[in-house]
Coordinates of C-alpha atoms (C1' of nucleotides) in Angstrom, one line a residue:
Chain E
X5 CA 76.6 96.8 142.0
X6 CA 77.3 96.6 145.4
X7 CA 80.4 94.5 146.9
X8 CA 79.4 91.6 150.0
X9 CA 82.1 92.3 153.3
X10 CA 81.6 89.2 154.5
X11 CA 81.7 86.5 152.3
X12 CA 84.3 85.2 152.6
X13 CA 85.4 86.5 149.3
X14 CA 88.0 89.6 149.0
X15 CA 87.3 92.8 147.8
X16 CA 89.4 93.1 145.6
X17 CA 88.8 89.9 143.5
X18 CA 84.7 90.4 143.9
X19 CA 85.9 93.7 141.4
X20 CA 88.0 92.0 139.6
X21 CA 85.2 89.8 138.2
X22 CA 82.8 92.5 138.0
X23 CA 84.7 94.4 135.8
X24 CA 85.8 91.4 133.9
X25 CA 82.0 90.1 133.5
X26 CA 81.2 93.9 132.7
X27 CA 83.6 93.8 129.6
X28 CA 82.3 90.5 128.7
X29 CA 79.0 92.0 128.6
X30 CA 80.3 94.4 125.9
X31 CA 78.9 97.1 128.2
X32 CA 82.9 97.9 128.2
X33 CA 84.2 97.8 124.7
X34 CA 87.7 96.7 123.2
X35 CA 89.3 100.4 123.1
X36 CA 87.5 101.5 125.7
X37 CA 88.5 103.5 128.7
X38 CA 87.5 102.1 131.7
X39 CA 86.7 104.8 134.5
X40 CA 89.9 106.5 136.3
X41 CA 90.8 104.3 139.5
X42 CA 89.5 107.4 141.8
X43 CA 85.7 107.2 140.4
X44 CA 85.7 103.1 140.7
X45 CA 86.5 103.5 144.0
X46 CA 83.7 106.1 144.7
X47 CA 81.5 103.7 142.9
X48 CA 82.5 100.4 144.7
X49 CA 83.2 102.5 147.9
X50 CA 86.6 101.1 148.4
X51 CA 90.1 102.9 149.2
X52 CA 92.0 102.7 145.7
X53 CA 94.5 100.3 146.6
X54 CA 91.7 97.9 146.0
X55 CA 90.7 98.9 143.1
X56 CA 94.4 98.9 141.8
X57 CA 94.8 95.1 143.3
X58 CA 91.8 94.5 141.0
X59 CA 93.3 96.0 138.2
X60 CA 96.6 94.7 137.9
X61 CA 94.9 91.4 138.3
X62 CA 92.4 91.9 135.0
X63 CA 96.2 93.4 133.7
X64 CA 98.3 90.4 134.0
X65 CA 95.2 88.3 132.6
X66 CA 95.3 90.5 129.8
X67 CA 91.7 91.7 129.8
X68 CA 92.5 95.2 130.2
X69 CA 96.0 97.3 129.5
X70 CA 97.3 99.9 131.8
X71 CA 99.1 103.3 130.7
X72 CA 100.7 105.2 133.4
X73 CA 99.4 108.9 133.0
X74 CA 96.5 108.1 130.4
X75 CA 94.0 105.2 131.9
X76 CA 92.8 101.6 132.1
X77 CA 91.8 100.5 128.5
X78 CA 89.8 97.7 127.6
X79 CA 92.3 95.1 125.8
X80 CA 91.8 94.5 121.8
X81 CA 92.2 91.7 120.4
X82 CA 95.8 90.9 119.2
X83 CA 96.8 89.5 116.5
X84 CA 98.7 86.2 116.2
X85 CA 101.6 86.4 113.8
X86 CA 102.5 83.0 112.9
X87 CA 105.5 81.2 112.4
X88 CA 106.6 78.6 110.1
X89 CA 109.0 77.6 107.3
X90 CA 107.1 79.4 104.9
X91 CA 106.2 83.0 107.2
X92 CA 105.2 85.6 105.0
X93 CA 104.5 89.1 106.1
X94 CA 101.6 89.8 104.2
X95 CA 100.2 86.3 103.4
X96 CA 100.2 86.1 107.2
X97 CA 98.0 89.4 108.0
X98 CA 95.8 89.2 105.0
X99 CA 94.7 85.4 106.6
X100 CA 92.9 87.6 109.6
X101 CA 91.0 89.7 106.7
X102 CA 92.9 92.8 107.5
X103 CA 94.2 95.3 105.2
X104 CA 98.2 95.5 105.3
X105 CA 100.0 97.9 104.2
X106 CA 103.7 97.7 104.4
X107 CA 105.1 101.5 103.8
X108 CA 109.2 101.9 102.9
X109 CA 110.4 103.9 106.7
X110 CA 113.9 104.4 104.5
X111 CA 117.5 102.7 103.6
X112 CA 121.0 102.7 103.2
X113 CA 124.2 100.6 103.7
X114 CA 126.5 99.5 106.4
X115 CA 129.3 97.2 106.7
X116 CA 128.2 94.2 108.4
X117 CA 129.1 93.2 112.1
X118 CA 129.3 90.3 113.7
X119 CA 125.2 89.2 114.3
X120 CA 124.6 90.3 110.5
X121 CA 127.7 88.5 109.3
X122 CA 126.6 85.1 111.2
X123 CA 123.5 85.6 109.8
X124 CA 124.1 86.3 106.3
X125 CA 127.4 84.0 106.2
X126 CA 129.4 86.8 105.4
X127 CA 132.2 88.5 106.8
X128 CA 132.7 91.2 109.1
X129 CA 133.0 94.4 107.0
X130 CA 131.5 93.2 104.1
X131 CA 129.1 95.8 102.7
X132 CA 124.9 94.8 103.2
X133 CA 121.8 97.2 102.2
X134 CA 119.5 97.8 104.8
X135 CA 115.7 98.6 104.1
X136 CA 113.4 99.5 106.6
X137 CA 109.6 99.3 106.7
X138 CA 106.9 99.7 109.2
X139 CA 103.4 96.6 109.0
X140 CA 100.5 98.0 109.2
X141 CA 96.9 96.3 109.7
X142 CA 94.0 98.3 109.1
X143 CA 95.9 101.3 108.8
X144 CA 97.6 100.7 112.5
X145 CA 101.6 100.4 113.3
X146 CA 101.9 97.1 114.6
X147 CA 105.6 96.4 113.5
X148 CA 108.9 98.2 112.4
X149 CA 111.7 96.0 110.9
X150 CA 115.1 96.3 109.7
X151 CA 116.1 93.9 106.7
X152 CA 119.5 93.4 105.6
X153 CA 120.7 91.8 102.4
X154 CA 124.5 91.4 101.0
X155 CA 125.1 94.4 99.1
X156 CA 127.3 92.1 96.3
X157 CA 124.5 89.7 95.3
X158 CA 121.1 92.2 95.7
X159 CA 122.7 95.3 95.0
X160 CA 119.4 96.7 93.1
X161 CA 116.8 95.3 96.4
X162 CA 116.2 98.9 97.1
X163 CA 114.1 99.6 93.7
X164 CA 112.9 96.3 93.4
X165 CA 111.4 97.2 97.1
X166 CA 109.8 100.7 96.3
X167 CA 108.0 98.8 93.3
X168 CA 106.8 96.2 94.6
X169 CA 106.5 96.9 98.3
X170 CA 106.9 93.5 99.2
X171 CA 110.4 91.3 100.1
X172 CA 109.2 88.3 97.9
X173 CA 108.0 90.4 95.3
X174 CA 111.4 92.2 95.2
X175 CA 113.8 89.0 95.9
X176 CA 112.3 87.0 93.0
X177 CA 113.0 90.3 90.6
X178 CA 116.9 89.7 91.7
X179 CA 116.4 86.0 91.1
X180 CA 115.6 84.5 94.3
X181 CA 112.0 81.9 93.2
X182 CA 111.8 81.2 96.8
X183 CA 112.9 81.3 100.4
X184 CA 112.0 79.7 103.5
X185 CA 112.9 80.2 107.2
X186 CA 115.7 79.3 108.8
X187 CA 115.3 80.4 112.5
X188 CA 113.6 82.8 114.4
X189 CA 114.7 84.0 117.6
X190 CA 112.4 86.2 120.1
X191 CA 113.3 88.4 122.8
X192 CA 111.3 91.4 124.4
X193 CA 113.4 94.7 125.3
X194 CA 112.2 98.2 125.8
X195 CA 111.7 100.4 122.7
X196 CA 114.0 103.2 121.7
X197 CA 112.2 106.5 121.2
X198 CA 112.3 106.4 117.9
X199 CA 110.6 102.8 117.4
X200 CA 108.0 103.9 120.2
X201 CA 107.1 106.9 118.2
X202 CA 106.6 104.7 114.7
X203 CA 104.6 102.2 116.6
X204 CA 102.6 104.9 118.3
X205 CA 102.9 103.3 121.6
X206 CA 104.4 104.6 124.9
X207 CA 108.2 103.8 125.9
X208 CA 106.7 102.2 128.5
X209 CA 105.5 99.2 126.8
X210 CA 107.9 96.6 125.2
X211 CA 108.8 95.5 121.9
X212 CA 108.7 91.8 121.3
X213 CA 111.6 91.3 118.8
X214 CA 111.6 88.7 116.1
X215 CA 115.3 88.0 114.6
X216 CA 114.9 85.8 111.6
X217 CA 117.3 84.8 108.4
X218 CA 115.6 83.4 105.2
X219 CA 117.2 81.0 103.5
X220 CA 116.8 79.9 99.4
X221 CA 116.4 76.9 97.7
X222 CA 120.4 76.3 97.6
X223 CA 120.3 76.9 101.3
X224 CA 121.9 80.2 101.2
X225 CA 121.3 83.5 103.3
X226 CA 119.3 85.9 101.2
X227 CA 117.7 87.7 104.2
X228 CA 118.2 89.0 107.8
X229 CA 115.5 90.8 109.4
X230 CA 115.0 92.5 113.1
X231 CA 111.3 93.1 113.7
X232 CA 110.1 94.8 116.3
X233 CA 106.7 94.4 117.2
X234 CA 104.4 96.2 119.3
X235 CA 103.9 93.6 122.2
X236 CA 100.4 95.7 122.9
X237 CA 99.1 94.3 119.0
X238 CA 101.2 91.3 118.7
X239 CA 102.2 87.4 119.9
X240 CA 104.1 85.7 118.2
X241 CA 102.3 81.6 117.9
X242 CA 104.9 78.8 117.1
X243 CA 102.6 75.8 115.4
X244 CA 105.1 73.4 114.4
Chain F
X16 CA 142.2 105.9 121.8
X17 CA 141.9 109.7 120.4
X18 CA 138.4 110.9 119.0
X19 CA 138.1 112.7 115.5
X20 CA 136.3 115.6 115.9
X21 CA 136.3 116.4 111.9
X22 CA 135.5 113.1 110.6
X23 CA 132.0 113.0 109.6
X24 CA 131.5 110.5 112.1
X25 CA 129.3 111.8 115.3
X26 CA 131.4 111.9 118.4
X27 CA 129.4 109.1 120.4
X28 CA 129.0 106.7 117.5
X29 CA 132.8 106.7 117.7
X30 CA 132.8 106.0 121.2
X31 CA 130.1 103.5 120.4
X32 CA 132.2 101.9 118.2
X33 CA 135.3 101.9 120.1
X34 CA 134.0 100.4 123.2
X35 CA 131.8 97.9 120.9
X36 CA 135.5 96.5 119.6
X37 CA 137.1 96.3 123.3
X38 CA 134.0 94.0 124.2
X39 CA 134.4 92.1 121.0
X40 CA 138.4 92.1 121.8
X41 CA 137.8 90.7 125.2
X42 CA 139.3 93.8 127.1
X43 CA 136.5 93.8 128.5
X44 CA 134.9 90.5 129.3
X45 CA 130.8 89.4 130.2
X46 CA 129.7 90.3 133.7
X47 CA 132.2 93.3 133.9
X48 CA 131.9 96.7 134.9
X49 CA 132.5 99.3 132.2
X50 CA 134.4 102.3 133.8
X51 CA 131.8 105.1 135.4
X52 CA 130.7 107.6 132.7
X53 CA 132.7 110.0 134.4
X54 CA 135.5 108.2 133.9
X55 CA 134.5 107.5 130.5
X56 CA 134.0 111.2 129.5
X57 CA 137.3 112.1 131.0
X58 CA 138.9 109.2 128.6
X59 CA 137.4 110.5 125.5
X60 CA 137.6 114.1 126.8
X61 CA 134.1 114.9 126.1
X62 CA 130.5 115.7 127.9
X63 CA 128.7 113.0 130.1
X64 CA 126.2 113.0 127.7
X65 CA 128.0 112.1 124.6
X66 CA 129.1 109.3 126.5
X67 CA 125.6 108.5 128.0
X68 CA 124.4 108.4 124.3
X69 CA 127.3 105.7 123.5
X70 CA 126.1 103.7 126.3
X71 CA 122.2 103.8 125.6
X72 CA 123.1 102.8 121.7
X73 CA 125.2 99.6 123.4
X74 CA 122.2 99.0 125.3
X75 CA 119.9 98.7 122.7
X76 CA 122.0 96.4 120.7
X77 CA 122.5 94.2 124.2
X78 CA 126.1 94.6 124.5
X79 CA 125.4 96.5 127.8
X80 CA 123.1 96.5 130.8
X81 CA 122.6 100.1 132.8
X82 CA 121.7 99.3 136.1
X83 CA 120.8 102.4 137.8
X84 CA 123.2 103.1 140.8
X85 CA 125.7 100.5 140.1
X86 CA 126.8 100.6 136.9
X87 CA 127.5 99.5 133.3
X88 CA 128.0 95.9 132.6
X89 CA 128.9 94.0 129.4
X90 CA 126.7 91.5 129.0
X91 CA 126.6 88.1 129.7
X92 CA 125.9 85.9 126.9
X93 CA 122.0 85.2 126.7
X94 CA 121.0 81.7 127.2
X95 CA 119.0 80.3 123.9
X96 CA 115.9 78.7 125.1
X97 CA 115.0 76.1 121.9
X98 CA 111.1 75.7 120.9
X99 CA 110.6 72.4 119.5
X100 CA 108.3 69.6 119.3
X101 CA 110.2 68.2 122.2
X102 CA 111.3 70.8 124.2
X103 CA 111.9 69.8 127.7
X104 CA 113.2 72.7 130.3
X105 CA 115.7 70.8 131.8
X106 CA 117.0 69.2 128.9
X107 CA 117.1 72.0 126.9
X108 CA 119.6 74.4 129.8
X109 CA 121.9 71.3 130.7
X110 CA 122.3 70.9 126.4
X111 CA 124.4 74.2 127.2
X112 CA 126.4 73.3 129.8
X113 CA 124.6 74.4 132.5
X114 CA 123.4 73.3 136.3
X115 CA 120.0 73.9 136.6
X116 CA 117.5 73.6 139.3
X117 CA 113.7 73.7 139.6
X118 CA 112.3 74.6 143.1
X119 CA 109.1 74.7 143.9
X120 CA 107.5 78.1 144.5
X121 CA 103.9 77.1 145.3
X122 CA 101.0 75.1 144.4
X123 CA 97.2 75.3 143.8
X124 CA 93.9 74.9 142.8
X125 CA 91.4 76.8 140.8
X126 CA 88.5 76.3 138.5
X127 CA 89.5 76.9 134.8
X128 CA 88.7 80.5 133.1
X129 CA 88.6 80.9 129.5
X130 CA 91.8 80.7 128.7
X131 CA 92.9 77.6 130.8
X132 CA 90.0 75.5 129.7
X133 CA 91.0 76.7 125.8
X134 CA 94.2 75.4 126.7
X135 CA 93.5 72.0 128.2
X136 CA 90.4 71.3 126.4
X137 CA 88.0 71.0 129.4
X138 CA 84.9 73.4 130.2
X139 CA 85.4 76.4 132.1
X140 CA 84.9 76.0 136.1
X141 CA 85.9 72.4 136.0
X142 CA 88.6 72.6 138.7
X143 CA 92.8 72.6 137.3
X144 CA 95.7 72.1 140.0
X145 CA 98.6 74.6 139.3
X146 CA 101.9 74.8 139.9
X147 CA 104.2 77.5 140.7
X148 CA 108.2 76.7 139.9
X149 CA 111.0 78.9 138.8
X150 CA 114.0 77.9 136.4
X151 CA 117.9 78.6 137.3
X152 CA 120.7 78.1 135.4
X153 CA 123.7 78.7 137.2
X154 CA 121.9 79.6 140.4
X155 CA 120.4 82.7 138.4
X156 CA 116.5 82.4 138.2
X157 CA 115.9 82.8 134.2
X158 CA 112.1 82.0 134.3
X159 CA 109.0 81.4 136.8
X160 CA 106.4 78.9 135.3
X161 CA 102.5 78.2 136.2
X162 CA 101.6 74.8 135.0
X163 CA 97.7 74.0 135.1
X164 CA 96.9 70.6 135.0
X165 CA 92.8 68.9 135.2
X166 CA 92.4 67.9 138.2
X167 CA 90.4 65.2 137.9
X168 CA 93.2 63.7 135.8
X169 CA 96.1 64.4 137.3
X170 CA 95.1 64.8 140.9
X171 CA 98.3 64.1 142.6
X172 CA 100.6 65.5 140.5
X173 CA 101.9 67.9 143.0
X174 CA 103.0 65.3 145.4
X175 CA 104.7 63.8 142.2
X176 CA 106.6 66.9 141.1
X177 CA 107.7 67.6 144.7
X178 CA 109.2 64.4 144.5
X179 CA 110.8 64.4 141.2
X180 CA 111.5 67.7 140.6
X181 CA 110.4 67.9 137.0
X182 CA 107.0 67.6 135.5
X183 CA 108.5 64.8 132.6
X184 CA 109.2 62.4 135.7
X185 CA 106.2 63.7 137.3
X186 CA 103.4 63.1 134.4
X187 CA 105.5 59.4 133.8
X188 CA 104.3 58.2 137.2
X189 CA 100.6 59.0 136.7
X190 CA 100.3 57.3 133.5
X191 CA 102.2 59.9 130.9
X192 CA 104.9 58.4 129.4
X193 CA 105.8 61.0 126.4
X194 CA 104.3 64.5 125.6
X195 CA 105.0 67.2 122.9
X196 CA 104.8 70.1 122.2
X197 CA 101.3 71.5 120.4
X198 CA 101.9 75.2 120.4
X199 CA 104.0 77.9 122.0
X200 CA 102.5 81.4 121.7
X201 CA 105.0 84.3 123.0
X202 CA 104.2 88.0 124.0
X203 CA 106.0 90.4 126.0
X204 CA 105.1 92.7 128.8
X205 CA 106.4 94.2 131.8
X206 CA 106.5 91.9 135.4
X207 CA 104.5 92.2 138.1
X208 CA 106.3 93.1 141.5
X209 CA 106.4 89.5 142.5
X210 CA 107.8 88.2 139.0
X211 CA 110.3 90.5 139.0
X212 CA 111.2 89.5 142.7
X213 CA 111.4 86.4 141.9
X214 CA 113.7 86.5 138.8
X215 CA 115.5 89.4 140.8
X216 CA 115.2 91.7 137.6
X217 CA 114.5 95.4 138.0
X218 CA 111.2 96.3 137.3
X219 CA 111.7 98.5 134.4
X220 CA 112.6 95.5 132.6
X221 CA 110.0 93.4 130.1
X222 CA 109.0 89.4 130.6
X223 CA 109.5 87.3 127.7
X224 CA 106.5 85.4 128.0
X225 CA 105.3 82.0 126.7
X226 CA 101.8 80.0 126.7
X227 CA 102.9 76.9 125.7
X228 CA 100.4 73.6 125.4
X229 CA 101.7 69.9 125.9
X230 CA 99.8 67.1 124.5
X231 CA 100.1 63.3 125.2
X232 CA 100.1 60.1 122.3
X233 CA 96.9 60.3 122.1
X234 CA 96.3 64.2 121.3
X235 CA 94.7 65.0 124.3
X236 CA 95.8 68.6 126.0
X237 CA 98.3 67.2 129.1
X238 CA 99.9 70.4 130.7
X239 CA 99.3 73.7 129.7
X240 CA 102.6 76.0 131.2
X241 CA 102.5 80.0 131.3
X242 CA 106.9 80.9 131.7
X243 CA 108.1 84.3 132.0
X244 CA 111.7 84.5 130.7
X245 CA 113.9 87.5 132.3
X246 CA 114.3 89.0 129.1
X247 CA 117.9 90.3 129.8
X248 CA 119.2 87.0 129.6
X249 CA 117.1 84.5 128.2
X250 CA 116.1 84.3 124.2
X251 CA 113.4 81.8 122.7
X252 CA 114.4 80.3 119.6
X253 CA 112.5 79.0 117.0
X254 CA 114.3 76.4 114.2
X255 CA 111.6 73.9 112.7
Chain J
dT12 C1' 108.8 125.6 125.2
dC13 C1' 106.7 125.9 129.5
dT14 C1' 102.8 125.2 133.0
dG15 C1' 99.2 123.1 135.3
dA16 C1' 95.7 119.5 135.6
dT17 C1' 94.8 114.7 135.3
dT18 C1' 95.9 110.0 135.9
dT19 C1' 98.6 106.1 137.2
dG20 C1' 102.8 104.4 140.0
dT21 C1' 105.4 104.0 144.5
dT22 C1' 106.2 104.1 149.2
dC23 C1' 105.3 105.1 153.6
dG24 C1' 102.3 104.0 157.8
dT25 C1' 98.2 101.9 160.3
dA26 C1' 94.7 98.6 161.4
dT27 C1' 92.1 94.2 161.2
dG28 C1' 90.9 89.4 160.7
dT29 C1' 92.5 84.6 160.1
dA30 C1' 95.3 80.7 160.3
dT31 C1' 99.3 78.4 162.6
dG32 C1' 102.0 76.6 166.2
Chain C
dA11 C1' 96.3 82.2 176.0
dC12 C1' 99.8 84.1 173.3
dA13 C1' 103.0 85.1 169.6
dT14 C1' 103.8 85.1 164.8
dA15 C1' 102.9 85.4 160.0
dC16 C1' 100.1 86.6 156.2
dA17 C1' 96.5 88.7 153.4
dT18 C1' 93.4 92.3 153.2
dA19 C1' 92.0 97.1 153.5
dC20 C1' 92.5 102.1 154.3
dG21 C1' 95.0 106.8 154.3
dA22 C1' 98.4 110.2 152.9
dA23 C1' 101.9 112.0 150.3
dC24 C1' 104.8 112.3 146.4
dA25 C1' 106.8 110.7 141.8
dA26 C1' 106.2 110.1 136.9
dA27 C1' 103.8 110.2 132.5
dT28 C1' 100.5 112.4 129.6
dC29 C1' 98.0 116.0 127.6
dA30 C1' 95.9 120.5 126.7
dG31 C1' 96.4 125.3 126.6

DNA sequence: TCTGATTTGTTCGTATGTATG
DNA sequence: ACATACATACGAACAAATCAG
């Protein structure tokens, strides 16, 4: 494929569209590495720069995914968690005919602060029980989240988890027929080491991080949950 | 404030924990600078380090920005950017007590790609008009927008906006008189040089960003808007 | 744990063509 | 005709992340 001078159009984007039409070709597939930025140069005879404009363009479209120190990788195709009043982990996963798997990371208690206390109506100090496990879709981390619960009213959440493997499964156990929720809040940060190691992703991509509280029939706070997704795998869609 | 060195309790969550109550006791208030972690470690009387581990853990939970040569700061409150069916920018900042402004970054035109024409509901390569505007609350930019409208519907809507200053006054005068909103789909990544220019972030920090799709009475696909939210101070929130 | 090779990220500087006033 | 601004393109050097041995 050779690149026109004088056409009016820019290097840069003529590559740009190249690559792009190449990857819609499937002759690049999702997953795939495309060539280092040195050998596209050699091949469309062009300084790197170029090829880098070209690049960071396909990057912000979100066609391909750069990772300083690996390579340019051809973009998979993420998966839309959905929200709505009645968001369920699984339910939402198994919709895209993937295999979830929702594996306990571990758990233990703390005295709630102010963010959990808001959340779960309680006050500052009062004991919660925190459980944290990692969503997985077709055997890959896409999500690590912390769930908190008051430690008075689900005291036993933490067996009724490891049995069941699944919130709903484990809150109706302790009573709770159903839950809907309440709010969701969304906010993208940089993840700490130890998140960017379960979601097997570089500490150079963001988290998106969902903040949600699940509410029961009477309108009370049963759940609080932090999940961090990896923003490579995940968007979150709002259909209201 | 004396640490316990026999307590169980690791030396930096203390001095976590400590600084987390002044915050919360308003010794030290939002947009502050937190004393240099030298000064810090002299306080506490231990390493740099243990101190630099207290300060990344207040990062994480947002109590804190680092900024690299300048400092610690507590943070300012985030601003809580509501999602609803009719979520309006302007609207939705002055609701919190806010003076906010819209200028004009830039406009254009360009034949839809995939994504746009998705969006809008037109075929790809019939030609959009975009527009390029940023969001301040406060005089701080918290967002920079690209709105694509058809251009064979809306083809002076530029003139419009420049005039009104908001795209609500702007789709009133060519015909629109209410909209709402269809979908909002949020990811996160990090900026591109210009986006983080423009929201005078640093670069290490991620975009919020969200693909959201108006629609008039009638259905039909009006606006669709791609925002990038400084994620250091701007949260979405979801509440159906 | 350390080292070197590979790959992307950043910052200089230089040059050219085009549009504007 | 000239000055200025801007986007494009090339070159060199070094920084930072990753990975294999």
């Amino acid at each position: 494929m050779d690149l026109s001078r004088d056409s009016g159009v820019s290097l840069w984007r003529q590559i740009q569209q190249t690559i792009e039409g190449e990857i819609a070709s499937g002759r690049f597939q999702p997953g795939d590495r495309l060539p280092t930025e040195q050998e596209l140069s050699a091949r469309f005879g062009v300084n790197r720069h170029t090829v880098r404009r070209a690049l960071a363009k396909l990057e912000e479209r979100g066609a391909v995914r750069i990772e300083q120190g690996r390579g340019t990788f051809v973009h998979e195709a993420v998966i839309d968690y959905l929200v709505s009043r009645h968001t369920r982990f699984t339910e939402n996963l198994a919709r895209l005919n993937r295999s979830v798997t929702r594996p306990l990371l571990g758990h233990g208690e703390m005295p709630a602060d102010a963010a959990i206390g808001r959340a779960l109506g309680i006050r500052q100090g009062v004991m919660t029980i925190w459980i944290e496990t990692k969503g997985e879709a077709d055997g890959r981390p896409i999500s690590v989240a912390t769930h908190y619960f008051s430690k008075p009213r689900f005291e036993t959440i933490v067996d009724a988890y490891a049995e069941t493997h699944s919130v709903t499964q484990a809150l109706k156990r302790l009573g709770v027929d159903d839950y809907v929720r309440k709010s969701t809040r969304v906010s993208a940060r940089m993840p700490t080491t130890e998140d960017a190691r379960r979601l097997a992703q570089p500490k150079t991509r963001p988290v998106l991080v969902a903040e949600s509280v699940n509410i029961d029939r009477d309108r009370r706070p049963v759940e609080y949950v932090v999940t961090r997704f990896a923003s490579d795998w995940v968007q979150i869609v709002f259909e209201p």
